[in-house]
PDB file of C-alpha atoms in Angstrom:
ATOM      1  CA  UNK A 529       6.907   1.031  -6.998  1.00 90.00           C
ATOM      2  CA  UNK A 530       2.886   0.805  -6.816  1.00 97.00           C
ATOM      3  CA  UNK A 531       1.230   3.901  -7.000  1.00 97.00           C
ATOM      4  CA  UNK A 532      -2.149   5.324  -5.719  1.00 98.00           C
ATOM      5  CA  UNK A 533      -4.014   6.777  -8.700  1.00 98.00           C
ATOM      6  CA  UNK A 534      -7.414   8.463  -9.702  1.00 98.00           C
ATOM      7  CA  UNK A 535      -9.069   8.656 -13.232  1.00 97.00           C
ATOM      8  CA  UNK A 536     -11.719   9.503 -15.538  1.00 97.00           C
ATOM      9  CA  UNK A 537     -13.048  12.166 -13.095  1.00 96.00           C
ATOM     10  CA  UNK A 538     -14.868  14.378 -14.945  1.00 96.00           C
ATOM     11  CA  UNK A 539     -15.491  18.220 -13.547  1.00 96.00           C
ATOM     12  CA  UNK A 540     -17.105  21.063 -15.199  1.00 95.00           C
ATOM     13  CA  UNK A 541     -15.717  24.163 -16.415  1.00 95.00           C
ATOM     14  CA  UNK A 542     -17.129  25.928 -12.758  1.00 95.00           C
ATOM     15  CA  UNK A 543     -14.933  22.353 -10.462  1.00 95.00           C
ATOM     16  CA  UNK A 544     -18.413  20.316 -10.371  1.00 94.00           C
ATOM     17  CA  UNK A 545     -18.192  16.669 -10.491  1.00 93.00           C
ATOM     18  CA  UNK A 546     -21.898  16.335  -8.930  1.00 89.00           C
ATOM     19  CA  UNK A 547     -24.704  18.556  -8.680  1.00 86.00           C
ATOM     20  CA  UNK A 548     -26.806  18.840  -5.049  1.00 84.00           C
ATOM     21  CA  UNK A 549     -28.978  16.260  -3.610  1.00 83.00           C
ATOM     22  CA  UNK A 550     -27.408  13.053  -4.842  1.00 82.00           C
ATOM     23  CA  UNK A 551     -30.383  10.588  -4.255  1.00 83.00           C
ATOM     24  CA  UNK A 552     -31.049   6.923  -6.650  1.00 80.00           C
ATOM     25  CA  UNK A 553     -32.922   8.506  -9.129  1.00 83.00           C
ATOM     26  CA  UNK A 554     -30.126  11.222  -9.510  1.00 83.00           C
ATOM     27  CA  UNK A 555     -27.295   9.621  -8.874  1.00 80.00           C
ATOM     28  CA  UNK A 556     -25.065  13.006  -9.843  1.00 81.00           C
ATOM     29  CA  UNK A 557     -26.795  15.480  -8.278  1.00 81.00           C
ATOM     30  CA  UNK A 558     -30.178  17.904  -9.695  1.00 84.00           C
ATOM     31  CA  UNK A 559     -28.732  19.128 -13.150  1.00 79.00           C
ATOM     32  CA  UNK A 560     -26.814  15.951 -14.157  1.00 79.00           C
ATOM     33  CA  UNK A 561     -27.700  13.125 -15.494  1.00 73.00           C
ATOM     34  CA  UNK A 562     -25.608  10.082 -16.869  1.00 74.00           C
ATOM     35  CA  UNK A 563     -24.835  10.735 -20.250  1.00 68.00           C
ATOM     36  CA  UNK A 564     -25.472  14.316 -20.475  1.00 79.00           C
ATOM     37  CA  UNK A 565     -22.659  17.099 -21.332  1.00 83.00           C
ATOM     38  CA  UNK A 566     -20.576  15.941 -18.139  1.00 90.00           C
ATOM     39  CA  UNK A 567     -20.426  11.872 -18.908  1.00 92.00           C
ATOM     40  CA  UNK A 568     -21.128  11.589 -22.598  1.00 94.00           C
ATOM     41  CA  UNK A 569     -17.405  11.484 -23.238  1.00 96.00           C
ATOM     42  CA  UNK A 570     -17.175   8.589 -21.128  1.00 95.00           C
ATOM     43  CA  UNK A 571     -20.049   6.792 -22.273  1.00 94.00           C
ATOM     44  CA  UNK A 572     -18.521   7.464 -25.870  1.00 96.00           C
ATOM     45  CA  UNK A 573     -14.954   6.502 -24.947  1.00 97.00           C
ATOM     46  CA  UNK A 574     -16.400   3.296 -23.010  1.00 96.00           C
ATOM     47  CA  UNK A 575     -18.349   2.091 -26.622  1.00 96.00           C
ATOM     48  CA  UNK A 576     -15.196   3.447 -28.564  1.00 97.00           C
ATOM     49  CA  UNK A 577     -13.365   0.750 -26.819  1.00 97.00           C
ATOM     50  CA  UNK A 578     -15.295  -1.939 -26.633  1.00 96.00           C
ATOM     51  CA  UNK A 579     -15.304  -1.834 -30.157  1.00 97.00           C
ATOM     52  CA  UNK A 580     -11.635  -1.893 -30.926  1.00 97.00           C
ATOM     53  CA  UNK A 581     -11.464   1.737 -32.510  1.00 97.00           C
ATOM     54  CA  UNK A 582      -8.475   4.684 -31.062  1.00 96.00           C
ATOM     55  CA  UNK A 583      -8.904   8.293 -30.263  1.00 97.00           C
ATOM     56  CA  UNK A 584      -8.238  10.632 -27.419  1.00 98.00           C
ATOM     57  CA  UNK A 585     -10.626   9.923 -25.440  1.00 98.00           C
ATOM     58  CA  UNK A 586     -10.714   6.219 -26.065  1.00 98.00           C
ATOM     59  CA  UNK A 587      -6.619   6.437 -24.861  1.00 98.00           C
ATOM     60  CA  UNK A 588      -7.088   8.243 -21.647  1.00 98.00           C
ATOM     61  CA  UNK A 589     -10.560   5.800 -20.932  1.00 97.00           C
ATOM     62  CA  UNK A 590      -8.115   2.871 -21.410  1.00 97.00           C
ATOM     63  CA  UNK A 591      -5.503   4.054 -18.860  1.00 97.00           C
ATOM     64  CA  UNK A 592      -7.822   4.534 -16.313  1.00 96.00           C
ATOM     65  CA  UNK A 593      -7.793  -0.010 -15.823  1.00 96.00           C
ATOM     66  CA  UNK A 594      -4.376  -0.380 -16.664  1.00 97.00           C
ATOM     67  CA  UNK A 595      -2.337  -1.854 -13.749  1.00 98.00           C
ATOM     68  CA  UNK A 596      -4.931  -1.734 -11.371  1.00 98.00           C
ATOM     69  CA  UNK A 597      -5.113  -4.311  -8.266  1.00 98.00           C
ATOM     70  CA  UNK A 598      -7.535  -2.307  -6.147  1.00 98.00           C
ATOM     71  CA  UNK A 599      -9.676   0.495  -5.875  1.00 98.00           C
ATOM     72  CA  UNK A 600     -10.874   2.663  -2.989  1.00 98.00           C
ATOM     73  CA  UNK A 601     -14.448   4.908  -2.827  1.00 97.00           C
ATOM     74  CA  UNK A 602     -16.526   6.723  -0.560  1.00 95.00           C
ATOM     75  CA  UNK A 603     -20.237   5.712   0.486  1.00 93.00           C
ATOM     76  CA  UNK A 604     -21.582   7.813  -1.760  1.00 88.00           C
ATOM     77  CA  UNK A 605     -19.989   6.267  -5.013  1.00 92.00           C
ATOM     78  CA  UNK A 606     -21.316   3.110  -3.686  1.00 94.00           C
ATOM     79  CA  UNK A 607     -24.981   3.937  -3.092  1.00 89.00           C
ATOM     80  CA  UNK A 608     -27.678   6.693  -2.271  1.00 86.00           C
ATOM     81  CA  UNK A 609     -28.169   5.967   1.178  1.00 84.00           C
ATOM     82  CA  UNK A 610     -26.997   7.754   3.895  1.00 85.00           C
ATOM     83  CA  UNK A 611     -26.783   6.999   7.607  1.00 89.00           C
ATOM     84  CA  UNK A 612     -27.114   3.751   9.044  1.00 92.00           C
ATOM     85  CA  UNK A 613     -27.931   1.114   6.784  1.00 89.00           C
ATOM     86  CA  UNK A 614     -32.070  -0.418   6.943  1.00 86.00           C
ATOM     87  CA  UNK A 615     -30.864  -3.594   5.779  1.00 86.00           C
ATOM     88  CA  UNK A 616     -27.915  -4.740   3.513  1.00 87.00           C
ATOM     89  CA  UNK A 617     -29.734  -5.543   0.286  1.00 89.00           C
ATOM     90  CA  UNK A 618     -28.327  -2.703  -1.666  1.00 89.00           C
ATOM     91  CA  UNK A 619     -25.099  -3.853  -3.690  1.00 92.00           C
ATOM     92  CA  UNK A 620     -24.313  -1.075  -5.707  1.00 90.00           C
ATOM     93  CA  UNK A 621     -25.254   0.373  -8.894  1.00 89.00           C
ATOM     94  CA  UNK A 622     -23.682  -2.233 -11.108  1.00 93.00           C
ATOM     95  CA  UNK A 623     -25.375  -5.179 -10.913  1.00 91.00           C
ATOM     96  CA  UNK A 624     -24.365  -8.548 -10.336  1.00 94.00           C
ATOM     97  CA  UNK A 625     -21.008  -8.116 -12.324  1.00 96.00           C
ATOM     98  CA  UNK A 626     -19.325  -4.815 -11.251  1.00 96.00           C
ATOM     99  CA  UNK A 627     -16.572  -3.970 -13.383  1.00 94.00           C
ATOM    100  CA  UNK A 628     -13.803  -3.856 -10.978  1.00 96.00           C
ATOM    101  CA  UNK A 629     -13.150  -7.712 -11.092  1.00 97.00           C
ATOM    102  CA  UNK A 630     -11.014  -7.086  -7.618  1.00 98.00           C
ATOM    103  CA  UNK A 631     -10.893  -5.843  -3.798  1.00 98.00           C
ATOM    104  CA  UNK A 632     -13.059  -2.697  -3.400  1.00 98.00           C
ATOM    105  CA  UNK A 633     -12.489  -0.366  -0.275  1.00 98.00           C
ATOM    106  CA  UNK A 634     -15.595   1.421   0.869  1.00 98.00           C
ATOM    107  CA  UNK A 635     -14.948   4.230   3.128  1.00 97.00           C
ATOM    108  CA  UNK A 636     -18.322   4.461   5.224  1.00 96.00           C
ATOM    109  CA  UNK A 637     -18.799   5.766   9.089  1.00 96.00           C
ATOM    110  CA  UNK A 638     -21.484   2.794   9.104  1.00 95.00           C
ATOM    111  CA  UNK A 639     -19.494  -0.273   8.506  1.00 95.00           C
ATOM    112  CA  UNK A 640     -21.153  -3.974   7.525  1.00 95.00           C
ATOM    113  CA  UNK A 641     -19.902  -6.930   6.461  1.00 96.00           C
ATOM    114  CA  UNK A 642     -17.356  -7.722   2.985  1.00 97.00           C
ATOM    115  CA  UNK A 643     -19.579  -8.151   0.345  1.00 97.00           C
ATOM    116  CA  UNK A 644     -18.646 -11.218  -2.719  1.00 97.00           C
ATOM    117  CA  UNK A 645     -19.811 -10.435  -6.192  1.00 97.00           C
ATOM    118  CA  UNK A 646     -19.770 -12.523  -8.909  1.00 96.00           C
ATOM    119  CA  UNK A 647     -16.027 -11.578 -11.713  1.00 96.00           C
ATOM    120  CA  UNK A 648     -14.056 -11.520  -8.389  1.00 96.00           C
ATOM    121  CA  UNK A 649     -15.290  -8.546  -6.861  1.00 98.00           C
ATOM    122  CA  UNK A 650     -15.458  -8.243  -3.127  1.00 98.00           C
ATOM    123  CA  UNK A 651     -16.608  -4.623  -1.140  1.00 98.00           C
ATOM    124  CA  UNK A 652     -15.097  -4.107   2.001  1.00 98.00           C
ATOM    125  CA  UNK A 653     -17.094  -1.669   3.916  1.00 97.00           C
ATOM    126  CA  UNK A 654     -14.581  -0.147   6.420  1.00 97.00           C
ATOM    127  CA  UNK A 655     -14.164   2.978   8.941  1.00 97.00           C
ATOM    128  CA  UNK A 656     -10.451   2.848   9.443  1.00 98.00           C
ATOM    129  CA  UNK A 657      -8.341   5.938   8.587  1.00 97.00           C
ATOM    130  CA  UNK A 658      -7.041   6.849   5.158  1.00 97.00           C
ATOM    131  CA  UNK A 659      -3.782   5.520   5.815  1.00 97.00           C
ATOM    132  CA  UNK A 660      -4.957   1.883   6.671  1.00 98.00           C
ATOM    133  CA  UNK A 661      -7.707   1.729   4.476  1.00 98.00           C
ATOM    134  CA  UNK A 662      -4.198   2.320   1.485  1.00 98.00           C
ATOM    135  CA  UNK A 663      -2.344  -0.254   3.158  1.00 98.00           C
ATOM    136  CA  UNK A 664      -5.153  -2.735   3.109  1.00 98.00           C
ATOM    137  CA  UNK A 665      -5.372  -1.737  -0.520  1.00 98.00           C
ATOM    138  CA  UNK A 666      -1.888  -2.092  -1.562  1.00 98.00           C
ATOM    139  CA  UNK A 667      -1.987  -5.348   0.498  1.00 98.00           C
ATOM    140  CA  UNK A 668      -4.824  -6.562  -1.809  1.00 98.00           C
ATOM    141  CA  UNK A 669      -3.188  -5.207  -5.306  1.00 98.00           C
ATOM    142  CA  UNK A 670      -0.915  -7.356  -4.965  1.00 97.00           C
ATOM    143  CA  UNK A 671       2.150  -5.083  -6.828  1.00 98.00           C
ATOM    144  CA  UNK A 672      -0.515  -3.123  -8.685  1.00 98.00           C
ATOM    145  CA  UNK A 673      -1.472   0.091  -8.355  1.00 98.00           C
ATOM    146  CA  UNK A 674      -4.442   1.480  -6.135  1.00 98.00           C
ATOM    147  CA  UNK A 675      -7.068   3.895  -7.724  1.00 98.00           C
ATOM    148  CA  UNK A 676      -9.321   5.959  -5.640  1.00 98.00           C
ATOM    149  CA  UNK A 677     -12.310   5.704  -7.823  1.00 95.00           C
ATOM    150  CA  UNK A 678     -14.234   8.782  -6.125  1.00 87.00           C
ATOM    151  CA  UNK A 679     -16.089  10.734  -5.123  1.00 89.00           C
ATOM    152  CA  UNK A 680     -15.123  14.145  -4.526  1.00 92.00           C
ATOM    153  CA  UNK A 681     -15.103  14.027  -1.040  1.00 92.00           C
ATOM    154  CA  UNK A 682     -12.764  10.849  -1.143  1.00 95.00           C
ATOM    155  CA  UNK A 683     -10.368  11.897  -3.526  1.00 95.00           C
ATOM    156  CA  UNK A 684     -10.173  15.571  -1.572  1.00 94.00           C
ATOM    157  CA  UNK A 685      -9.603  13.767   1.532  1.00 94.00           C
ATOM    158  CA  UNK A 686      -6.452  11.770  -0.291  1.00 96.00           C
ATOM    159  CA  UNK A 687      -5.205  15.070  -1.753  1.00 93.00           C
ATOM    160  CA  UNK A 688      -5.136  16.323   1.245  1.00 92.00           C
ATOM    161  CA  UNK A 689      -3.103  14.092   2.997  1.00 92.00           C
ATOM    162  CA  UNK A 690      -0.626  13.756   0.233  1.00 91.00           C
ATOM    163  CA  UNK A 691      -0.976  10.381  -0.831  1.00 95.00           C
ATOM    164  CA  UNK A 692      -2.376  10.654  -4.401  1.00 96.00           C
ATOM    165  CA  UNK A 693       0.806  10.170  -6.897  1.00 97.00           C
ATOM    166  CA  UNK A 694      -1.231  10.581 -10.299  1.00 97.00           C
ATOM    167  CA  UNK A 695      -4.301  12.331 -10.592  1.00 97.00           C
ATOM    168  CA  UNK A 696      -6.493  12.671 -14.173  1.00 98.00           C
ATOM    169  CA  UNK A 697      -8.935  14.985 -14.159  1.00 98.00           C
ATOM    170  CA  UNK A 698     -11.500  15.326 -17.715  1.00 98.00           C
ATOM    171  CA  UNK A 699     -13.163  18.757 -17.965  1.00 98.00           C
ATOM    172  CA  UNK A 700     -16.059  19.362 -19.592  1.00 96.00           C
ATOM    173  CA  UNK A 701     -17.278  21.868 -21.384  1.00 94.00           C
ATOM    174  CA  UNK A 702     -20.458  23.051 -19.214  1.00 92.00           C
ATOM    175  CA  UNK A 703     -21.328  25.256 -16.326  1.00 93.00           C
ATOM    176  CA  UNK A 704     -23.337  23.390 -13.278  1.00 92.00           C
ATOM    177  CA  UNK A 705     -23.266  26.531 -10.733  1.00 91.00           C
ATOM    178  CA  UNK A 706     -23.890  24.368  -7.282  1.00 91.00           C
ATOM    179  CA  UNK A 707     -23.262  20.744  -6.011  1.00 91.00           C
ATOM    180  CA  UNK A 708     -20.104  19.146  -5.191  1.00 91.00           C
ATOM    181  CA  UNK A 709     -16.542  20.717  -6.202  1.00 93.00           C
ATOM    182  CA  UNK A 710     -13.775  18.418  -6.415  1.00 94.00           C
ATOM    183  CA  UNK A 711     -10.769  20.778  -5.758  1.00 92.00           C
ATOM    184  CA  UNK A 712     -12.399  23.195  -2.621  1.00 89.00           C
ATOM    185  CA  UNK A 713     -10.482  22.990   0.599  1.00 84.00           C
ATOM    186  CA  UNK A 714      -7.283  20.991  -0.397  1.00 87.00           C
ATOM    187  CA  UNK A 715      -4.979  24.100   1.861  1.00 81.00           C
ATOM    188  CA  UNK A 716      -1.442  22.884   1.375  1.00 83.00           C
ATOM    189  CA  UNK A 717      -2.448  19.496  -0.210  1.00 81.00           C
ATOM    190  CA  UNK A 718      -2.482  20.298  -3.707  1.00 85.00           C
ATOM    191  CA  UNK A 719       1.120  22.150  -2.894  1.00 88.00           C
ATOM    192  CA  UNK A 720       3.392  19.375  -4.081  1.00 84.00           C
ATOM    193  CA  UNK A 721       1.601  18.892  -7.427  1.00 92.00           C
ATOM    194  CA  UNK A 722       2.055  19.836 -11.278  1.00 94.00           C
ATOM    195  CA  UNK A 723       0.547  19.699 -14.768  1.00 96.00           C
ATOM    196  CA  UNK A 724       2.200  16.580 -16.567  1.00 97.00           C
ATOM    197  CA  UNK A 725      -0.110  16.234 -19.011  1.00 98.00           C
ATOM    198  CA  UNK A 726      -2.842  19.060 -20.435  1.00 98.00           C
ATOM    199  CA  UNK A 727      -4.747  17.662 -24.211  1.00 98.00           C
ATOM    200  CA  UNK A 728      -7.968  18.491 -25.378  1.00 98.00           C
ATOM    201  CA  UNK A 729      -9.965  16.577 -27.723  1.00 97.00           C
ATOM    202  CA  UNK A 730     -13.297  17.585 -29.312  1.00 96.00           C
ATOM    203  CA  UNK A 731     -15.220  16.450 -26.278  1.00 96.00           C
ATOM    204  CA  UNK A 732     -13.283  17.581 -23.597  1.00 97.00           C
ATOM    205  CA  UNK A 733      -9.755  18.455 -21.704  1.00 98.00           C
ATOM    206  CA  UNK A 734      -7.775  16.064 -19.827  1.00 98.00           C
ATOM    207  CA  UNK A 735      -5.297  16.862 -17.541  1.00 98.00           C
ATOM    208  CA  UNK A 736      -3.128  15.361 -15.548  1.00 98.00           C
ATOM    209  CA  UNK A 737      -1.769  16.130 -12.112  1.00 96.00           C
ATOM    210  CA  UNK A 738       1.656  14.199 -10.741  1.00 96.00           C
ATOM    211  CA  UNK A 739       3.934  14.690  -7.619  1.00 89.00           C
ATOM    212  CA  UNK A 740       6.859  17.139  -8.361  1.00 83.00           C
TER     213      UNK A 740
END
């Protein structure tokens, strides 16, 4: 049976994944920057792979595209703007090519229309609830899986309501002290969850959450 699934979301030791004031030229937050202590294991793991070569890291990088027919984000992994959009020119921070190479669900309270991108990529921009926005997903992946691909306010909104069956989480070994926490106000959502999976490597721990 498909399952929904997050990965490669990296917190720090304090639950960061993103410091304050997300804007474009700081797309994590004041305090964290792409490829500093939070995101050098993934930049590492990313080049690891590319180039054919094994590891911890490298493994738990690789699962994160396995068996994946769609993915779901919020706004704010899409883009820096907030509010109503000026005009529709911005297409995300990955150029002409995302990597997804499928259906993209963007939660957003300002909704426009489906953007096409060139491997096969399409973002659907969309204010429906969490529970269509999944089915429109699982619709799309076709007998994959769905990955919520962030942020923290996405994937706490999914906790929440239960309908995350495998969650990886990477934690890093740094202190960021303010920003974004990616496990605050879950109440009973985080109830019906265990530890499957707890390795470190010399960069960082993963661990892995599951439904009991």
């Amino acid at each position: 049976m498909p399952k929904v699934r997050v990965h490669n979301v990296t917190i720090s030791l304090d639950g960061f994944a993103a410091g304050p004031n997300q804007r474009l030229d700081a797309p994590f937050g004041d305090g964290v920057g792409w490829g500093d202590d939070l995101h050098s294991w993934f930049i590492s793991a990313t080049q690891d792979a590319a180039a054919g070569k094994t590891g911890i890291d490298v493994d738990y990088f690789v699962r994160g595209d396995q068996n994946i027919g769609a993915t779901i984000m919020g706004r704010n992994m899409f883009g820096p703007q907030r509010g109503p959009w000026q005009d529709e020119s911005w297409q995300g921070w990955w150029g002409d090519n995302p990597p997804y190479h499928h259906d993209v669900f963007v939660h957003t309270h300002h909704p426009r229309p489906a953007l096409e991108m060139a491997g096969g990529t399409t973002f659907h921009f969309t204010d429906e609830p969490l529970e269509t926005v999944l089915r429109r997903a699982f619709d799309a992946a076709d007998g994959k899986d769905v990955r919520i691909g962030g942020g923290a306010a996405v994937i706490q909104q999914y906790l929440r309501a239960g309908l995350i069956d495998e969650l990886h989480l990477v934690i890093a070994p740094m202190l960021i002290g303010r920003g974004e926490r990616l496990l605050d106000n879950l109440g009973d959502g985080i109830d019906g969850y265990r530890v499957s999976e707890l390795v470190g490597s010399p960069n960082v721990t993963h661990a892995v959450l599951v439904r009991r």
